[in-house]
Amino acid sequence: MSHVLAARIRTGLLWAAAVSVVVVYGFPFVYLVLTSFKPPVDAIAVPPTVLPDRFSLDNYVTALNRPGVTASFLNSVSTAVIATLLSMALAIPAAWAITRYRTRTGRLLMAGSLLVRMAPAVAIGIPLVTILGAVNLTDTPTGLALAQTTVALPLSIWLLASFFEGVPREIEEAALVDGCGRLAALRRVILPVVSGGVAVTAIFAFLASWNEFLFALLLTSIRAQTTPIAIANFQSQFGLDWGPMTALATLYSLPAVVLTLLLQRRIVAGLSLGAVKG
């Protein structure tokens, strides 16, 4: 009986800790969403209130009617898609070669990608301003996507390398015996096995680009300005325009939230793929 009671106490404590974590991390987003529905006057009230006295869509109308907001959404989508595709196109062969050939150069590449990932973004962003400016790619979605790839690519290589490590070498050797070349074996045999891991990596690469702010601030001005910069520009002579700012931030967060909810099973399956090495 004591063992049952102890197990119930541990379960209760775990649930209490989980609920506490969810509340602490979830409350800022809930408050953001609730503020977006407050009338403009209530959004800047002091002291602030959590729940709006009445729900209003005025902030959304103001935010969406602001010049450049719609274009910033399109820029964010195009930039994130280009950065994701480019990261995956480079990371898949790089991670596969590193895990299969296990050369010293491959180990150095893995260590180098980790160092790049650990470097402050501003240390990379400032040289990129000069480099992309020299080839006329500043203030373009393509140039911004290239810059964001420097952040997404190291993470993609590390994630994919762990997934490829979990694939038995016998599978590839059997494909080679059946007449496949190395690239054909990768495309027809290995990638279907690690499709969950590839999907997880692509999602993380997309979110890294979707949420990126510093490169967008340094490399764009008008034509390729993304929504995080548009949100930061909700500023007047009297301060921040909290109502429209929270409304636009809520709209911008929806694709990431919906994408995560729709693909949560694939994310969990992909993250557990490399947990047990066969």
GROMACS .gro file of C-alpha atoms in nm:
model
  278
    1MET     CA    1   0.000   0.000   0.000
    2SER     CA    2   0.286   0.234   0.082
    3HIS     CA    3   0.436   0.173  -0.261
    4VAL     CA    4   0.107   0.266  -0.428
    5LEU     CA    5   0.082   0.583  -0.219
    6ALA     CA    6   0.442   0.678  -0.298
    7ALA     CA    7   0.380   0.622  -0.669
    8ARG     CA    8   0.070   0.842  -0.658
    9ILE     CA    9   0.261   1.115  -0.476
   10ARG     CA   10   0.540   1.104  -0.738
   11THR     CA   11   0.282   1.118  -1.017
   12GLY     CA   12   0.108   1.412  -0.852
   13LEU     CA   13   0.437   1.597  -0.809
   14LEU     CA   14   0.531   1.535  -1.172
   15TRP     CA   15   0.193   1.664  -1.289
   16ALA     CA   16   0.224   1.970  -1.065
   17ALA     CA   17   0.571   2.043  -1.202
   18ALA     CA   18   0.450   1.996  -1.562
   19VAL     CA   19   0.152   2.228  -1.507
   20SER     CA   20   0.378   2.488  -1.345
   21VAL     CA   21   0.617   2.482  -1.642
   22VAL     CA   22   0.329   2.514  -1.888
   23VAL     CA   23   0.184   2.808  -1.695
   24VAL     CA   24   0.518   2.988  -1.667
   25TYR     CA   25   0.604   2.945  -2.035
   26GLY     CA   26   0.251   2.971  -2.172
   27PHE     CA   27   0.124   3.275  -1.982
   28PRO     CA   28   0.321   3.537  -2.185
   29PHE     CA   29   0.173   3.404  -2.509
   30VAL     CA   30  -0.178   3.388  -2.361
   31TYR     CA   31  -0.140   3.744  -2.236
   32LEU     CA   32  -0.018   3.850  -2.582
   33VAL     CA   33  -0.327   3.699  -2.747
   34LEU     CA   34  -0.566   3.850  -2.491
   35THR     CA   35  -0.406   4.193  -2.527
   36SER     CA   36  -0.454   4.179  -2.904
   37PHE     CA   37  -0.832   4.161  -2.848
   38LYS     CA   38  -0.846   4.455  -2.607
   39PRO     CA   39  -0.976   4.791  -2.729
   40PRO     CA   40  -0.684   5.025  -2.812
   41VAL     CA   41  -0.732   5.228  -2.492
   42ASP     CA   42  -0.736   4.918  -2.268
   43ALA     CA   43  -0.423   4.778  -2.434
   44ILE     CA   44  -0.215   5.064  -2.291
   45ALA     CA   45  -0.400   5.095  -1.959
   46VAL     CA   46  -0.199   5.126  -1.637
   47PRO     CA   47  -0.215   4.907  -1.439
   48PRO     CA   48  -0.270   4.645  -1.709
   49THR     CA   49  -0.545   4.386  -1.693
   50VAL     CA   50  -0.521   4.027  -1.812
   51LEU     CA   51  -0.873   3.983  -1.947
   52PRO     CA   52  -1.023   4.247  -2.178
   53ASP     CA   53  -1.343   4.417  -2.065
   54ARG     CA   54  -1.477   4.354  -2.414
   55PHE     CA   55  -1.328   4.176  -2.712
   56SER     CA   56  -1.245   4.396  -3.011
   57LEU     CA   57  -1.088   4.337  -3.353
   58ASP     CA   58  -0.979   4.699  -3.393
   59ASN     CA   59  -0.613   4.613  -3.333
   60TYR     CA   60  -0.619   4.351  -3.610
   61VAL     CA   61  -0.781   4.594  -3.853
   62THR     CA   62  -0.522   4.860  -3.772
   63ALA     CA   63  -0.232   4.616  -3.801
   64LEU     CA   64  -0.340   4.465  -4.133
   65ASN     CA   65  -0.413   4.804  -4.286
   66ARG     CA   66  -0.067   4.934  -4.204
   67PRO     CA   67   0.140   4.977  -4.524
   68GLY     CA   68   0.393   4.701  -4.582
   69VAL     CA   69   0.246   4.444  -4.341
   70THR     CA   70   0.105   4.211  -4.609
   71ALA     CA   71   0.429   4.232  -4.807
   72SER     CA   72   0.627   4.150  -4.493
   73PHE     CA   73   0.426   3.829  -4.448
   74LEU     CA   74   0.501   3.725  -4.805
   75ASN     CA   75   0.870   3.807  -4.753
   76SER     CA   76   0.879   3.597  -4.437
   77VAL     CA   77   0.722   3.299  -4.612
   78SER     CA   78   0.947   3.315  -4.919
   79THR     CA   79   1.261   3.368  -4.710
   80ALA     CA   80   1.181   3.080  -4.473
   81VAL     CA   81   1.100   2.842  -4.760
   82ILE     CA   82   1.420   2.926  -4.951
   83ALA     CA   83   1.634   2.895  -4.637
   84THR     CA   84   1.474   2.562  -4.545
   85LEU     CA   85   1.519   2.411  -4.892
   86LEU     CA   86   1.877   2.532  -4.914
   87SER     CA   87   1.963   2.404  -4.566
   88MET     CA   88   1.818   2.061  -4.637
   89ALA     CA   89   1.983   2.037  -4.981
   90LEU     CA   90   2.324   2.099  -4.821
   91ALA     CA   91   2.273   1.923  -4.487
   92ILE     CA   92   2.147   1.586  -4.616
   93PRO     CA   93   2.454   1.493  -4.826
   94ALA     CA   94   2.690   1.651  -4.571
   95ALA     CA   95   2.546   1.460  -4.273
   96TRP     CA   96   2.524   1.135  -4.471
   97ALA     CA   97   2.886   1.157  -4.587
   98ILE     CA   98   3.010   1.243  -4.239
   99THR     CA   99   2.834   0.947  -4.075
  100ARG     CA  100   2.921   0.696  -4.347
  101TYR     CA  101   3.285   0.775  -4.425
  102ARG     CA  102   3.393   0.888  -4.075
  103THR     CA  103   3.698   1.075  -4.201
  104ARG     CA  104   3.899   1.330  -4.010
  105THR     CA  105   3.775   1.599  -4.247
  106GLY     CA  106   3.418   1.502  -4.162
  107ARG     CA  107   3.485   1.532  -3.790
  108LEU     CA  108   3.641   1.873  -3.846
  109LEU     CA  109   3.335   1.978  -4.046
  110MET     CA  110   3.107   1.872  -3.761
  111ALA     CA  111   3.318   2.062  -3.510
  112GLY     CA  112   3.328   2.364  -3.739
  113SER     CA  113   2.951   2.364  -3.782
  114LEU     CA  114   2.912   2.353  -3.405
  115LEU     CA  115   3.148   2.648  -3.363
  116VAL     CA  116   2.951   2.846  -3.623
  117ARG     CA  117   2.628   2.765  -3.440
  118MET     CA  118   2.777   2.884  -3.111
  119ALA     CA  119   2.908   3.211  -3.256
  120PRO     CA  120   2.696   3.523  -3.187
  121ALA     CA  121   2.472   3.606  -3.480
  122VAL     CA  122   2.603   3.962  -3.491
  123ALA     CA  123   2.957   3.830  -3.550
  124ILE     CA  124   2.829   3.665  -3.868
  125GLY     CA  125   2.575   3.929  -3.966
  126ILE     CA  126   2.810   4.224  -3.997
  127PRO     CA  127   3.046   4.054  -4.251
  128LEU     CA  128   2.739   3.926  -4.439
  129VAL     CA  129   2.622   4.284  -4.489
  130THR     CA  130   2.944   4.357  -4.679
  131ILE     CA  131   2.947   4.027  -4.872
  132LEU     CA  132   2.585   4.038  -4.983
  133GLY     CA  133   2.612   4.407  -5.062
  134ALA     CA  134   2.900   4.335  -5.299
  135VAL     CA  135   2.678   4.098  -5.502
  136ASN     CA  136   2.366   4.319  -5.481
  137LEU     CA  137   2.168   4.078  -5.262
  138THR     CA  138   2.090   4.307  -4.971
  139ASP     CA  139   1.722   4.384  -4.917
  140THR     CA  140   1.619   4.073  -5.113
  141PRO     CA  141   1.451   3.753  -4.987
  142THR     CA  142   1.725   3.546  -5.153
  143GLY     CA  143   2.004   3.734  -4.979
  144LEU     CA  144   1.827   3.714  -4.645
  145ALA     CA  145   1.764   3.341  -4.695
  146LEU     CA  146   2.135   3.286  -4.764
  147ALA     CA  147   2.219   3.466  -4.441
  148GLN     CA  148   1.965   3.266  -4.241
  149THR     CA  149   2.102   2.944  -4.386
  150THR     CA  150   2.424   3.008  -4.194
  151VAL     CA  151   2.217   2.962  -3.877
  152ALA     CA  152   1.993   2.675  -3.989
  153LEU     CA  153   2.259   2.468  -4.170
  154PRO     CA  154   2.481   2.374  -3.871
  155LEU     CA  155   2.177   2.269  -3.669
  156SER     CA  156   2.044   2.068  -3.965
  157ILE     CA  157   2.375   1.885  -4.009
  158TRP     CA  158   2.392   1.788  -3.643
  159LEU     CA  159   2.030   1.667  -3.632
  160LEU     CA  160   2.054   1.470  -3.955
  161ALA     CA  161   2.387   1.315  -3.853
  162SER     CA  162   2.223   1.171  -3.541
  163PHE     CA  163   1.940   1.027  -3.751
  164PHE     CA  164   2.175   0.875  -4.010
  165GLU     CA  165   2.378   0.720  -3.728
  166GLY     CA  166   2.070   0.522  -3.628
  167VAL     CA  167   2.043   0.354  -3.971
  168PRO     CA  168   2.223   0.016  -3.985
  169ARG     CA  169   2.498   0.008  -4.247
  170GLU     CA  170   2.366  -0.328  -4.367
  171ILE     CA  171   2.068  -0.152  -4.528
  172GLU     CA  172   2.294   0.060  -4.747
  173GLU     CA  173   2.523  -0.234  -4.823
  174ALA     CA  174   2.223  -0.439  -4.939
  175ALA     CA  175   2.120  -0.156  -5.172
  176LEU     CA  176   2.473  -0.143  -5.315
  177VAL     CA  177   2.469  -0.517  -5.375
  178ASP     CA  178   2.138  -0.477  -5.561
  179GLY     CA  179   2.308  -0.237  -5.803
  180CYS     CA  180   2.237   0.105  -5.652
  181GLY     CA  181   2.508   0.367  -5.648
  182ARG     CA  182   2.584   0.567  -5.335
  183LEU     CA  183   2.353   0.854  -5.424
  184ALA     CA  184   2.079   0.619  -5.544
  185ALA     CA  185   2.100   0.426  -5.217
  186LEU     CA  186   2.074   0.751  -5.025
  187ARG     CA  187   1.772   0.867  -5.224
  188ARG     CA  188   1.582   0.538  -5.253
  189VAL     CA  189   1.670   0.356  -4.932
  190ILE     CA  190   1.822   0.576  -4.660
  191LEU     CA  191   1.600   0.882  -4.689
  192PRO     CA  192   1.272   0.686  -4.667
  193VAL     CA  193   1.402   0.521  -4.348
  194VAL     CA  194   1.487   0.857  -4.186
  195SER     CA  195   1.196   1.052  -4.336
  196GLY     CA  196   1.073   1.140  -3.987
  197GLY     CA  197   1.411   1.283  -3.895
  198VAL     CA  198   1.428   1.476  -4.221
  199ALA     CA  199   1.083   1.623  -4.150
  200VAL     CA  200   1.188   1.726  -3.798
  201THR     CA  201   1.504   1.890  -3.929
  202ALA     CA  202   1.312   2.076  -4.197
  203ILE     CA  203   1.065   2.204  -3.936
  204PHE     CA  204   1.344   2.331  -3.712
  205ALA     CA  205   1.518   2.494  -4.009
  206PHE     CA  206   1.193   2.662  -4.111
  207LEU     CA  207   1.126   2.791  -3.758
  208ALA     CA  208   1.483   2.917  -3.723
  209SER     CA  209   1.430   3.130  -4.033
  210TRP     CA  210   1.071   3.225  -3.945
  211ASN     CA  211   1.173   3.362  -3.603
  212GLU     CA  212   1.501   3.524  -3.708
  213PHE     CA  213   1.529   3.898  -3.634
  214LEU     CA  214   1.888   4.021  -3.640
  215PHE     CA  215   1.976   3.932  -4.000
  216ALA     CA  216   1.644   4.075  -4.117
  217LEU     CA  217   1.726   4.396  -3.931
  218LEU     CA  218   2.076   4.421  -4.079
  219LEU     CA  219   2.007   4.306  -4.436
  220THR     CA  220   1.664   4.450  -4.521
  221SER     CA  221   1.516   4.795  -4.539
  222ILE     CA  222   1.195   4.811  -4.746
  223ARG     CA  223   1.161   4.550  -5.023
  224ALA     CA  224   1.250   4.235  -4.826
  225GLN     CA  225   1.144   4.346  -4.478
  226THR     CA  226   1.001   4.052  -4.280
  227THR     CA  227   0.720   4.055  -4.026
  228PRO     CA  228   0.941   4.057  -3.711
  229ILE     CA  229   1.081   4.389  -3.833
  230ALA     CA  230   0.730   4.515  -3.914
  231ILE     CA  231   0.622   4.426  -3.560
  232ALA     CA  232   0.917   4.616  -3.413
  233ASN     CA  233   0.822   4.921  -3.622
  234PHE     CA  234   0.490   4.972  -3.440
  235GLN     CA  235   0.625   5.273  -3.263
  236SER     CA  236   0.496   5.627  -3.239
  237GLN     CA  237   0.615   5.947  -3.077
  238PHE     CA  238   0.427   5.843  -2.763
  239GLY     CA  239   0.578   5.495  -2.738
  240LEU     CA  240   0.495   5.147  -2.860
  241ASP     CA  241   0.154   5.088  -3.016
  242TRP     CA  242   0.082   4.779  -2.808
  243GLY     CA  243  -0.259   4.690  -2.950
  244PRO     CA  244  -0.169   4.651  -3.321
  245MET     CA  245   0.174   4.516  -3.225
  246THR     CA  246   0.027   4.228  -3.022
  247ALA     CA  247  -0.232   4.164  -3.295
  248LEU     CA  248   0.032   4.129  -3.565
  249ALA     CA  249   0.252   3.919  -3.334
  250THR     CA  250  -0.043   3.686  -3.270
  251LEU     CA  251  -0.108   3.645  -3.643
  252TYR     CA  252   0.260   3.584  -3.711
  253SER     CA  253   0.283   3.316  -3.443
  254LEU     CA  254  -0.014   3.119  -3.578
  255PRO     CA  255   0.171   2.941  -3.865
  256ALA     CA  256   0.441   2.814  -3.629
  257VAL     CA  257   0.184   2.699  -3.370
  258VAL     CA  258  -0.039   2.530  -3.629
  259LEU     CA  259   0.258   2.364  -3.801
  260THR     CA  260   0.383   2.224  -3.470
  261LEU     CA  261   0.040   2.095  -3.368
  262LEU     CA  262  -0.027   1.932  -3.705
  263LEU     CA  263   0.313   1.762  -3.718
  264GLN     CA  264   0.363   1.686  -3.348
  265ARG     CA  265   0.346   1.309  -3.400
  266ARG     CA  266   0.606   1.322  -3.674
  267ILE     CA  267   0.823   1.550  -3.458
  268VAL     CA  268   0.812   1.306  -3.165
  269ALA     CA  269   0.874   1.009  -3.394
  270GLY     CA  270   1.164   1.184  -3.563
  271LEU     CA  271   1.325   1.295  -3.237
  272SER     CA  272   1.307   0.940  -3.100
  273LEU     CA  273   1.444   0.789  -3.424
  274GLY     CA  274   1.808   0.822  -3.325
  275ALA     CA  275   1.754   0.742  -2.958
  276VAL     CA  276   1.829   0.373  -3.002
  277LYS     CA  277   2.117   0.285  -3.232
  278GLY     CA  278   2.049  -0.045  -3.406
   0.00000   0.00000   0.00000
